[in-house]
Amino acid sequence: MQLSLNLCALMQAWCDNKAFDTVIHPIPKCVIFLEDLLQEMVDKKSKDPFGTIRVARKALSKIRELQRGVPPPYGEQFSKETLIRSASSKAFAATTEARIGPNSDPLRDGFQATSLDSDEVVRVLDACITHQDHFNGFKVAAMLLLGTSMGFRGDDLMDAKPSLLALTPVVRCVPVPMQVITCSLRTGKVNAYGWLRYSGFARHKDPQLDAAGALADLLVFSLNVTGLDILQKIENQDNSWWSYRLLFKDLWHADKKQDRNALAKPLLSILQEVEGGPIVKSKVLHLFRDSGVILLASGGAGLELLQIWGHWAKGSLGQAYIEKNPLAALQAFAIASGWEQYSFMRRHFLGRALVTVPPEWIDAIFPGVRRLLETVQARNARMQSGKGQANDLISDRAAEGFLQTVLYSGICFWQNLPFRTQRYGLAYVLHRLPAVANIIVTPEYLHFTQQVLSSHDKANRQAEMDVSPAMSDMLTEMQGCLKQLCGNSAVGKPEAVAQLIAEKMATMNIRVQDSCDDVPALPAPVQMAAADAHVGLPSEGQAFTSGLISPALYDTSGSISSIPLAWSEWSHGSTTIAERVKQIKADPTLVLGVRNSSLHKKNRHLPQLIESMIQLGATAAMAVNLLTQIAESMSLTLDQMREGARLLAGNTAKQDQDTVTAETTITLGQYRQAVHWACQQIRSTALHQAM
């Protein structure tokens, strides 16, 4: 549908350029358009020009059918017209050349043009965790591991929602029960026939490749740093949180389906920055699905299992029965998580999951979630039994699944943290959260770390995996870390604890390898030399819990193009952008960042002008409408209105003769006079209402 709309717009622009009318008639004009479109696709080195021409042909046929007075043919007869068939044949030949021509020989790309191999996955993850834009780094890491584990298409990634997450236990797995995090797919290609489909993933035996860990990182950052107000909405029984996306560009777009650029741009940026040189692929958002199926096949998954996992199963059995239960693909989830296809039920040696995480640690990173879950469960039970109370507004089963997933993610976070420290040291920025920093300096955390590493080591031995004999020596040396840094006190230097633990691991060059062919050995741990810009100790006087750069507060895609949208962006969510900026500046763990500072300085004055008009007695709608009238009467763009509000806020009468911007003839004095008129209108209205 979206492609058809884009083609309609393209047809409109083409007709304007050619000085043609937009009537889809006669046939030769349609053919010229298709041939021009084909040449454009060839110039862009598209791998499927025929696919574009096929969609364009269908769109033209439908528009032709709807336009009055245009004679047949349309529908299938339109496609069978001799000239249209000739254009389609040329497009098919172009697709054939693009796919199998000499320049497209897959041998030239090592058969990896459309997918990531295991080594590339690890390199991309390293680039994500150490990326300077922390939010985009965690977001792309989650896209990568969730996408490859669940076979997500681009549409699935753009529309994935926290409200569709749930936990499914597989207690038959021994010695450690498996937990599958499931996600229902309700839109996109997979839902073409109205069936509810599911996918999911289990915890990976390699902490570095753990999709549950990537989800945990994203949730910790989103709920603690970005200001996402899901928990507040659940507590207020506001089901608008159901529309929130798991992967979102910024808070303004969090409740909307993401466009491709919102996810593709950070991905492409990180692919350019990986260690060892840029990674270039011919796929973008479909890259993860392509990679997942190749990794599964190389891990031993058969065709039937791949069909179930990828929702390619045909017939009523596949559509009506198999794909309704995510556990039908359990073997695929196991392979994707690094386990053997046929033995994982009796050999699920997930050692780190055997170590109990103190509930208060989970509550520290997800405050209030446990209590909120109990409240939601009790309310849902009352309403389901017909005994709802007066303040029970909605039954929110989606909240149960999401909150359970959040608490489970807290477990995954803490059980993976020792391995994050081993590999990234202080470059793993979630160390800097106060809730985390205050815990990692305690004797309990050091003991927990020893237990996690020891249990992981023991499980690896049980699974006949190669482990380093230096593990026990490392644990012995780590026992002295806390005494050296903190003595008997639980209050110490978190940066030194994290640094020293990482150094002990790194200097021993611990290298954990899987015996399975489909799971690569981890590269050597990151060396923790103090001179390293990413992981060195903070300079003297610099707080350890500082430097988490806040995600974008303002839209940067250009989609905010009017005063109503600018006001909606400002007041969107539970707090205004101004209040959010104050929170960030007051929080020692956060940094506003150059991008946010620059945009806030430029954009804040116009919505603040609206707020001042509201204080005079206007409604928000009235204030926005008055400023819109000013913009239209003076022919000012949104940027020019913002600049005028900024200059007006400076209250410099000397500049009244200066123009608002270099592009206009409107002076600041004229702008001031127009705003004064609007304020007079507000006062007059308020006085009239008072009488």
XYZ file of C-alpha atoms in Angstrom:
691
model
C 0.000 0.000 0.000
C 2.749 2.450 0.980
C 4.677 1.650 -2.212
C 1.528 2.258 -4.270
C 1.050 5.656 -2.623
C 4.681 6.525 -3.302
C 4.233 5.587 -6.944
C 1.155 7.791 -7.196
C 3.215 10.700 -5.923
C 5.986 9.772 -8.350
C 3.488 9.694 -11.227
C 2.224 13.136 -10.217
C 5.763 14.556 -10.192
C 6.535 12.877 -13.535
C 3.425 14.355 -15.158
C 4.279 17.809 -13.824
C 7.814 17.510 -15.188
C 6.578 16.381 -18.601
C 3.728 18.921 -18.643
C 1.249 16.045 -18.978
C -2.114 15.770 -17.306
C -2.518 13.084 -14.633
C -5.063 11.029 -16.529
C -3.791 7.450 -16.928
C -4.492 7.515 -20.631
C -3.545 6.847 -23.375
C -1.569 3.618 -23.110
C 1.609 5.020 -24.781
C 1.870 7.679 -22.034
C 1.700 4.924 -19.396
C 4.421 3.006 -21.214
C 6.715 6.054 -21.304
C 6.238 6.474 -17.548
C 7.045 2.806 -16.898
C 10.155 2.953 -19.085
C 11.385 6.112 -17.330
C 10.750 4.444 -13.965
C 12.628 1.361 -15.127
C 15.638 3.450 -16.157
C 15.607 5.165 -12.759
C 15.649 1.783 -10.992
C 18.505 0.566 -13.197
C 20.489 3.732 -12.499
C 19.992 3.149 -8.772
C 21.350 -0.401 -9.250
C 18.121 -1.957 -7.985
C 18.216 -5.755 -7.735
C 14.532 -6.033 -8.682
C 13.400 -3.407 -11.212
C 10.675 -5.796 -12.343
C 9.125 -5.778 -8.855
C 8.840 -1.992 -8.963
C 7.341 -2.020 -12.462
C 4.872 -4.742 -11.444
C 3.601 -2.665 -8.509
C 3.502 0.467 -10.679
C 1.517 -1.389 -13.324
C -1.080 -2.478 -10.760
C -1.292 1.022 -9.285
C -1.810 2.574 -12.724
C -4.517 0.049 -13.512
C -6.400 0.818 -10.293
C -6.123 4.607 -10.765
C -7.233 4.237 -14.388
C -10.272 2.304 -13.225
C -11.204 5.049 -10.732
C -10.739 7.982 -13.124
C -13.953 9.037 -14.795
C -14.238 8.803 -18.525
C -11.133 6.681 -19.027
C -12.040 3.698 -21.183
C -10.941 0.127 -20.515
C -8.671 -1.710 -20.339
C -7.881 -1.884 -16.628
C -7.395 -4.708 -14.182
C -5.792 -7.769 -15.719
C -6.595 -6.585 -19.236
C -4.433 -3.497 -18.676
C -1.446 -5.715 -17.866
C -2.067 -7.772 -21.008
C -1.934 -4.789 -23.345
C 0.828 -5.373 -25.891
C 2.791 -2.209 -25.052
C 2.431 -2.769 -21.290
C 3.618 -6.374 -21.661
C 6.609 -5.131 -23.637
C 7.552 -2.692 -20.821
C 7.178 -5.522 -18.290
C 9.422 -7.770 -20.363
C 12.131 -5.103 -20.417
C 11.848 -4.793 -16.637
C 12.119 -8.549 -16.188
C 15.232 -8.597 -18.375
C 16.727 -5.799 -16.239
C 16.045 -7.788 -13.049
C 17.635 -10.878 -14.582
C 20.716 -8.881 -15.540
C 20.935 -7.310 -12.087
C 20.709 -10.672 -10.340
C 22.727 -13.017 -12.519
C 24.792 -10.744 -14.748
C 28.605 -10.807 -14.620
C 28.710 -7.863 -12.219
C 26.331 -9.592 -9.826
C 28.159 -12.900 -9.554
C 27.736 -13.855 -5.864
C 31.279 -15.217 -5.853
C 32.489 -11.618 -6.029
C 30.777 -10.906 -2.697
C 31.587 -14.217 -1.052
C 27.894 -15.138 -1.054
C 27.436 -12.617 1.771
C 25.938 -9.669 -0.111
C 22.541 -10.039 1.567
C 23.403 -11.491 4.982
C 25.773 -11.167 7.926
C 28.058 -14.040 8.855
C 28.811 -14.923 12.479
C 31.981 -12.832 12.633
C 30.205 -9.796 11.194
C 27.428 -10.148 13.783
C 29.994 -9.919 16.581
C 31.753 -6.945 14.965
C 28.479 -5.064 14.572
C 27.519 -5.769 18.192
C 30.870 -4.420 19.385
C 30.294 -1.247 17.365
C 26.778 -0.914 18.819
C 27.798 -1.180 22.474
C 30.644 1.322 22.101
C 28.737 3.703 19.781
C 28.818 7.365 20.823
C 25.035 7.654 20.384
C 24.094 5.283 23.179
C 20.394 4.981 22.369
C 20.972 4.201 18.698
C 23.687 1.721 19.682
C 21.382 -0.263 21.966
C 18.577 0.034 19.420
C 20.620 -1.408 16.549
C 21.982 -4.188 18.788
C 18.393 -5.152 19.629
C 17.393 -4.937 15.950
C 20.258 -7.221 15.006
C 19.774 -9.956 17.607
C 15.971 -9.877 17.720
C 15.750 -9.667 13.933
C 18.065 -12.609 13.272
C 16.559 -14.699 16.095
C 12.925 -14.154 15.093
C 13.313 -13.667 11.347
C 11.791 -10.194 11.405
C 11.066 -8.423 8.149
C 11.449 -4.666 7.912
C 7.719 -4.155 8.586
C 7.965 -6.339 11.690
C 10.854 -4.259 13.053
C 9.089 -0.978 12.342
C 5.901 -2.102 14.086
C 7.223 -4.248 16.978
C 5.531 -3.206 20.225
C 6.294 -3.807 23.915
C 2.611 -4.636 24.386
C 3.052 -7.727 22.183
C 5.837 -9.249 24.315
C 5.201 -12.173 26.641
C 7.022 -15.029 28.384
C 6.517 -18.716 27.646
C 8.343 -21.191 29.930
C 9.640 -24.502 28.609
C 10.004 -26.403 31.874
C 10.867 -29.673 30.153
C 14.321 -28.304 29.369
C 16.933 -29.621 31.801
C 19.030 -28.924 33.752
C 17.937 -25.271 33.290
C 14.339 -24.539 32.238
C 14.144 -22.426 29.092
C 12.219 -19.158 28.909
C 11.040 -18.112 25.443
C 10.261 -14.430 24.953
C 7.488 -14.318 22.367
C 6.271 -11.485 20.164
C 3.023 -11.605 18.213
C 3.028 -10.272 14.670
C -0.186 -8.432 13.877
C 0.651 -6.367 10.824
C 2.653 -6.558 7.630
C 3.104 -9.289 5.084
C 2.862 -12.104 7.632
C -0.693 -11.076 8.476
C -2.007 -10.939 4.913
C -4.812 -13.404 5.682
C -5.712 -12.112 9.129
C -3.969 -14.860 11.084
C -2.269 -13.981 14.355
C 1.332 -15.145 14.073
C 4.082 -15.416 16.637
C 7.819 -15.524 16.804
C 10.215 -15.656 19.719
C 13.712 -16.301 21.015
C 15.500 -17.944 23.927
C 18.622 -16.888 25.820
C 21.830 -17.580 23.930
C 24.475 -19.727 25.572
C 27.002 -17.047 24.537
C 26.312 -13.862 26.572
C 27.679 -11.716 23.751
C 25.043 -13.010 21.310
C 22.124 -13.039 23.754
C 19.016 -11.440 22.247
C 17.425 -11.354 25.711
C 20.424 -9.357 26.909
C 20.086 -6.909 24.009
C 16.393 -6.470 24.819
C 17.294 -5.918 28.478
C 19.819 -3.208 27.558
C 17.231 -1.454 25.382
C 14.538 -1.588 28.073
C 16.900 -0.371 30.803
C 17.953 2.583 28.643
C 14.445 3.378 27.354
C 12.780 3.316 30.774
C 15.605 4.964 32.738
C 17.166 7.434 30.288
C 14.836 8.328 27.406
C 11.875 9.155 29.639
C 9.493 6.677 27.986
C 6.342 6.796 30.119
C 4.986 3.273 29.596
C 4.932 2.436 33.305
C 3.050 5.627 34.181
C 0.426 4.910 31.534
C -0.033 1.332 32.757
C -0.428 2.567 36.328
C -2.991 5.159 35.175
C -4.872 2.463 33.218
C -4.187 4.387 30.014
C -4.075 1.847 27.208
C -2.543 4.332 24.757
C 0.769 2.654 25.671
C -0.332 -0.253 23.474
C 0.658 1.822 20.435
C 4.239 2.412 21.653
C 6.931 0.839 19.495
C 9.837 -1.163 20.826
C 12.269 0.430 18.354
C 11.575 4.131 18.001
C 13.424 7.141 16.669
C 12.599 9.508 19.534
C 9.827 10.149 22.067
C 7.832 12.144 19.516
C 7.616 9.067 17.283
C 7.430 6.410 20.024
C 3.701 5.780 19.547
C 3.800 5.715 15.750
C 4.852 3.087 13.256
C 8.453 3.898 12.430
C 9.447 4.807 8.905
C 12.305 2.931 7.317
C 14.786 5.765 7.697
C 14.239 5.876 11.466
C 15.748 2.389 11.725
C 17.869 2.233 8.581
C 19.954 5.375 9.224
C 21.427 4.330 12.597
C 22.014 0.814 11.241
C 23.885 2.072 8.171
C 25.861 4.496 10.327
C 27.052 1.724 12.629
C 27.847 -0.614 9.715
C 30.253 2.076 8.516
C 32.029 2.257 11.876
C 32.746 -1.387 12.703
C 36.276 -2.343 13.547
C 38.120 -3.813 10.593
C 36.386 -1.659 7.991
C 32.834 -0.857 6.862
C 30.332 -3.660 6.250
C 28.434 -3.116 3.004
C 25.327 -5.150 2.187
C 22.665 -4.955 -0.491
C 19.887 -5.362 2.101
C 19.060 -3.026 4.973
C 16.112 -3.893 7.224
C 15.640 -7.270 5.512
C 19.276 -8.017 6.324
C 18.403 -9.631 9.663
C 15.833 -12.048 8.246
C 18.247 -13.104 5.511
C 21.035 -13.526 8.066
C 18.852 -15.483 10.465
C 17.772 -18.080 7.936
C 21.360 -18.629 6.736
C 22.660 -19.009 10.308
C 19.852 -21.455 11.123
C 20.481 -23.505 7.996
C 24.201 -23.638 8.728
C 23.289 -24.760 12.259
C 21.434 -27.781 10.923
C 17.833 -26.574 10.614
C 15.929 -28.426 7.907
C 13.627 -26.928 5.315
C 10.414 -27.724 7.204
C 11.721 -26.105 10.398
C 12.843 -23.037 8.444
C 9.378 -22.739 6.897
C 7.757 -22.727 10.335
C 10.305 -20.285 11.792
C 10.036 -17.885 8.846
C 6.247 -18.241 8.477
C 6.643 -19.695 5.040
C 4.514 -22.756 5.836
C 1.778 -23.336 3.269
C -1.713 -24.741 3.528
C -4.247 -24.885 6.342
C -1.963 -26.914 8.619
C 0.707 -24.225 8.566
C -1.604 -21.231 8.634
C -4.308 -22.383 11.046
C -2.410 -24.595 13.467
C 1.375 -24.501 13.407
C 1.935 -20.752 13.227
C -0.532 -20.010 16.030
C 1.864 -21.534 18.542
C 5.352 -20.026 18.759
C 6.710 -23.228 20.328
C 6.203 -24.972 16.977
C 9.504 -23.291 16.085
C 11.165 -24.162 19.409
C 13.960 -26.108 17.714
C 14.697 -23.069 15.555
C 14.817 -20.864 18.656
C 17.249 -23.325 20.206
C 19.562 -23.343 17.171
C 19.430 -19.547 16.948
C 20.462 -19.431 20.615
C 23.491 -21.634 20.091
C 22.089 -24.978 21.289
C 22.008 -28.339 19.542
C 18.775 -28.959 17.651
C 17.985 -32.407 19.005
C 19.681 -32.428 22.404
C 18.845 -29.001 23.851
C 15.860 -30.318 25.834
C 18.156 -32.475 27.977
C 21.370 -30.470 27.635
C 20.312 -26.866 28.212
C 23.416 -25.884 30.187
C 22.763 -22.181 30.657
C 25.098 -21.740 33.595
C 24.618 -18.054 34.291
C 20.851 -18.563 34.658
C 21.445 -20.802 37.690
C 22.640 -17.852 39.783
C 19.777 -16.087 41.527
C 19.567 -12.332 41.017
C 18.473 -10.471 44.186
C 14.987 -9.029 43.548
C 16.092 -5.656 44.918
C 18.672 -5.388 42.120
C 15.941 -5.861 39.524
C 13.765 -3.333 41.356
C 16.687 -0.872 41.297
C 16.851 -0.750 37.493
C 13.097 -1.171 36.992
C 11.627 0.661 40.001
C 7.969 0.008 40.716
C 7.548 -2.692 38.063
C 7.086 -5.582 40.502
C 4.421 -3.728 42.496
C 2.748 -2.569 39.283
C 2.607 -6.138 37.969
C 0.889 -7.311 41.166
C -1.625 -4.445 40.855
C -2.367 -5.211 37.193
C -2.721 -8.957 37.838
C -5.115 -8.364 40.736
C -7.201 -5.916 38.700
C -7.345 -8.206 35.683
C -8.411 -11.130 37.896
C -11.202 -9.069 39.455
C -12.517 -7.891 36.109
C -12.297 -11.353 34.561
C -14.371 -12.803 37.416
C -16.937 -10.018 37.146
C -15.977 -8.500 40.507
C -14.354 -5.307 39.251
C -14.183 -2.340 41.578
C -15.223 1.232 40.837
C -11.656 2.293 39.978
C -11.025 -0.719 37.702
C -11.218 0.871 34.260
C -9.623 -1.631 31.869
C -8.438 -5.215 31.839
C -4.885 -4.950 30.515
C -3.583 -8.430 29.737
C -0.915 -6.912 27.500
C 0.523 -5.142 30.554
C 0.910 -8.475 32.356
C 2.992 -9.926 29.536
C 5.096 -6.804 29.152
C 5.803 -6.324 32.871
C 6.720 -9.999 33.265
C 9.103 -9.589 30.326
C 10.610 -6.476 31.937
C 11.299 -8.311 35.211
C 12.800 -11.238 33.299
C 14.935 -8.766 31.339
C 16.215 -7.492 34.686
C 17.419 -11.002 35.491
C 19.098 -11.256 32.080
C 20.727 -7.847 32.544
C 22.446 -8.711 35.829
C 23.446 -12.217 34.747
C 25.037 -10.781 31.578
C 26.678 -7.789 33.268
C 29.935 -9.571 34.285
C 30.464 -10.536 30.650
C 29.663 -7.005 29.442
C 32.285 -5.722 31.889
C 34.769 -8.299 30.648
C 34.393 -7.285 27.036
C 33.730 -3.544 27.142
C 34.743 -2.199 30.534
C 33.560 1.377 31.029
C 32.555 1.652 27.380
C 29.422 -0.214 28.430
C 27.616 2.935 29.528
C 24.898 1.305 31.635
C 27.561 0.952 34.336
C 27.001 4.662 34.834
C 23.379 4.440 35.926
C 23.294 5.206 39.669
C 21.215 2.093 40.327
C 23.917 -0.037 38.691
C 26.935 1.916 39.970
C 25.724 1.695 43.576
C 25.381 -2.081 43.364
C 28.630 -3.050 41.620
C 30.705 -1.640 44.490
C 29.164 -3.963 47.066
C 30.623 -7.247 48.379
C 27.390 -8.950 47.322
C 27.941 -8.015 43.686
C 31.517 -9.259 43.645
C 30.354 -12.564 45.127
C 27.546 -12.664 42.532
C 30.059 -12.051 39.726
C 32.210 -14.919 40.953
C 29.180 -17.201 41.060
C 28.060 -16.241 37.544
C 31.493 -16.806 36.008
C 32.015 -20.032 37.936
C 28.587 -21.363 36.986
C 29.177 -20.400 33.367
C 32.518 -22.212 33.456
C 30.999 -25.318 35.021
C 28.129 -25.410 32.539
C 30.552 -25.069 29.658
C 32.511 -28.041 30.939
C 29.330 -30.060 31.224
C 28.491 -29.160 27.657
C 32.009 -30.261 26.620
C 33.014 -26.768 25.588
C 36.564 -25.414 25.581
C 37.241 -23.073 28.468
C 40.329 -21.328 29.666
C 42.120 -22.847 32.698
C 42.793 -19.271 33.801
C 39.186 -18.924 34.990
C 39.838 -20.184 38.516
C 42.968 -18.022 38.807
C 40.947 -15.008 37.725
C 38.289 -15.668 40.367
C 40.963 -15.897 43.056
C 42.497 -12.591 42.001
C 39.093 -10.928 41.809
C 38.404 -11.797 45.451
C 40.926 -9.165 46.456
C 39.398 -6.426 44.304
C 36.842 -5.229 46.808
C 39.235 -5.256 49.774
C 41.792 -3.346 47.743
C 39.320 -0.682 46.642
C 36.676 -0.512 49.345
C 37.954 -2.279 52.447
C 35.062 -3.550 54.520
C 32.771 -0.731 53.421
C 30.121 -1.204 50.776
C 30.740 2.336 49.608
C 33.666 2.527 47.236
C 34.755 3.675 43.832
C 32.541 2.083 41.197
C 34.781 3.144 38.334
C 37.756 1.433 39.908
C 35.779 -1.736 40.638
C 34.540 -1.985 37.052
C 37.992 -1.144 35.696
C 39.887 -3.621 37.816
C 37.456 -6.474 37.196
C 37.715 -5.834 33.470
C 41.511 -5.654 33.634
C 41.757 -8.957 35.507
C 39.656 -10.639 32.850
C 41.373 -8.969 29.938
C 44.958 -9.564 31.058
C 44.295 -13.292 31.260
C 42.917 -13.150 27.718
C 40.011 -15.422 28.561
C 38.476 -16.811 25.411
C 35.292 -18.820 25.618
C 34.612 -20.994 22.598
C 31.569 -22.949 21.580
C 32.133 -26.406 20.207
C 29.205 -25.956 17.819
C 30.206 -24.857 14.346
C 27.423 -22.306 14.051
C 28.535 -20.226 17.018
C 31.852 -18.420 16.512
C 34.531 -17.967 19.117
C 34.496 -14.550 20.683
C 37.306 -12.239 19.652
C 39.907 -11.460 22.278
C 38.531 -9.313 25.115
C 38.924 -5.580 24.874
C 42.225 -4.530 26.425
C 41.620 -2.144 29.283
C 44.641 0.130 29.056
C 44.074 3.407 30.871
C 45.012 5.346 27.737
C 42.053 3.898 25.836
C 39.596 6.726 25.221
C 36.584 4.462 25.647
C 37.412 2.415 28.702
C 40.038 4.358 30.627
C 39.410 5.546 34.157
C 37.632 8.913 34.366
C 39.904 11.852 34.945
C 40.234 13.130 38.492
C 37.143 15.001 39.620
C 34.990 13.597 36.828
C 31.962 11.714 38.121
C 31.696 8.076 37.120
C 27.946 8.381 36.730
C 28.081 10.983 33.986
C 28.138 10.963 30.247
C 24.968 9.094 29.238
C 23.911 11.202 26.254
C 20.173 11.744 26.154
C 18.375 10.613 22.972
C 16.968 13.239 20.639
C 14.243 15.355 22.239
C 13.251 17.060 18.987
C 12.398 15.572 15.616
C 15.312 15.714 13.190
C 13.655 14.146 10.135
C 11.878 17.301 8.951
C 8.403 15.875 9.614
C 7.560 18.776 11.977
C 6.459 21.371 9.450
C 3.633 23.310 11.113
C 2.872 25.121 14.353
C 0.305 22.509 15.506
C 2.891 19.751 15.025
C 5.569 21.798 16.800
C 3.240 22.256 19.787
C 2.286 18.579 19.765
C 5.975 17.649 19.760
C 6.626 19.998 22.691
C 3.718 18.788 24.842
C 3.781 15.134 23.775
C 3.917 12.621 26.620
C 3.635 13.110 30.352
C 6.101 16.037 30.431
C 6.956 18.878 28.078
C 10.358 19.040 26.438
C 11.300 21.922 28.755
C 10.543 19.783 31.823
C 12.476 16.901 30.298
C 15.486 19.183 29.721
C 15.355 20.260 33.369
C 15.254 16.625 34.471
C 18.259 15.787 32.315
C 20.276 18.761 33.583
C 19.440 17.847 37.183
C 20.405 14.201 36.681
C 24.180 13.690 37.098
C 24.004 10.525 34.993
C 22.759 12.305 31.868
C 24.209 14.762 29.375
C 21.901 16.853 27.192
C 24.295 16.627 24.254
C 25.226 19.125 21.538
C 22.336 18.123 19.255
C 19.653 18.549 21.920
C 21.213 21.764 23.238
C 21.310 23.319 19.769
C 17.745 22.302 18.864
C 16.384 23.372 22.252
C 17.992 26.792 21.908
C 16.456 27.165 18.450
C 13.014 25.591 18.909
C 11.859 26.208 22.475
C 10.719 29.841 22.197
C 7.703 29.234 19.954
C 6.012 26.638 22.219
C 6.959 28.766 25.222
C 5.152 31.670 23.523
C 2.111 29.397 23.237
C 2.431 28.575 26.946
C 2.495 32.296 27.815
C -0.653 32.809 25.711
C -2.317 29.955 27.603
C -1.459 31.722 30.853
C -3.343 34.779 29.542
C -6.475 32.641 29.272
C -6.278 31.002 25.857
C -6.759 27.319 25.251
C -3.890 25.502 23.586
C -5.953 25.167 20.402
C -6.756 28.891 20.392
C -3.121 29.914 20.897
C -1.917 27.576 18.151
C -4.652 28.821 15.807
C -3.771 32.489 16.404
C -0.080 31.912 15.692
C -0.994 29.900 12.606
C -3.039 32.879 11.390
C -0.025 35.146 11.946
C 2.221 32.762 9.980
C -0.243 32.606 7.078
C -0.891 36.349 6.963
C 2.846 37.125 6.978
C 3.832 34.132 4.792
C 6.255 32.859 7.438
C 7.530 29.294 7.611
C 7.748 27.353 10.862
C 11.492 28.065 11.129
C 10.841 31.778 10.626
C 8.103 31.756 13.277
C 10.539 30.044 15.639
C 13.224 32.629 14.936
C 10.767 35.454 15.487
C 9.725 33.975 18.833
C 13.391 33.605 19.807
C 14.146 37.248 18.992
C 10.954 38.351 20.712
C 11.950 36.487 23.864
C 15.181 38.494 23.882
C 13.017 41.610 24.300
C 15.416 43.809 22.359
C 13.453 46.793 21.036
C 16.561 48.029 19.216
C 16.140 45.160 16.742
C 12.568 46.055 15.784
C 13.708 47.296 12.384
C 15.623 44.104 11.640
C 13.946 41.386 9.623
C 12.939 38.124 11.324
C 15.266 36.202 9.015
C 17.350 37.067 5.981
C 14.748 35.350 3.770
C 11.845 37.649 4.771
C 10.904 41.313 4.665
C 8.945 41.001 7.906
C 10.587 43.032 10.672
C 10.720 42.029 14.285
C 8.553 45.060 15.075
C 5.825 43.750 12.761
C 6.126 40.301 14.308
C 5.880 41.815 17.789
C 2.796 43.804 16.764
C 1.109 40.669 15.396
C 1.777 38.746 18.601
C 0.466 41.715 20.607
C -2.724 41.586 18.528
C -3.087 37.873 19.309
C -2.693 38.546 23.028
C -5.344 41.255 22.799
C -7.691 38.737 21.186
C -7.074 36.335 24.048
C -7.726 38.964 26.718
C -10.875 40.093 24.951
C -12.178 36.545 24.727
C -11.334 35.827 28.363
C -13.086 39.037 29.482
C -16.160 38.209 27.418
C -16.358 34.729 28.926
C -15.968 36.153 32.444
C -18.967 38.420 31.886
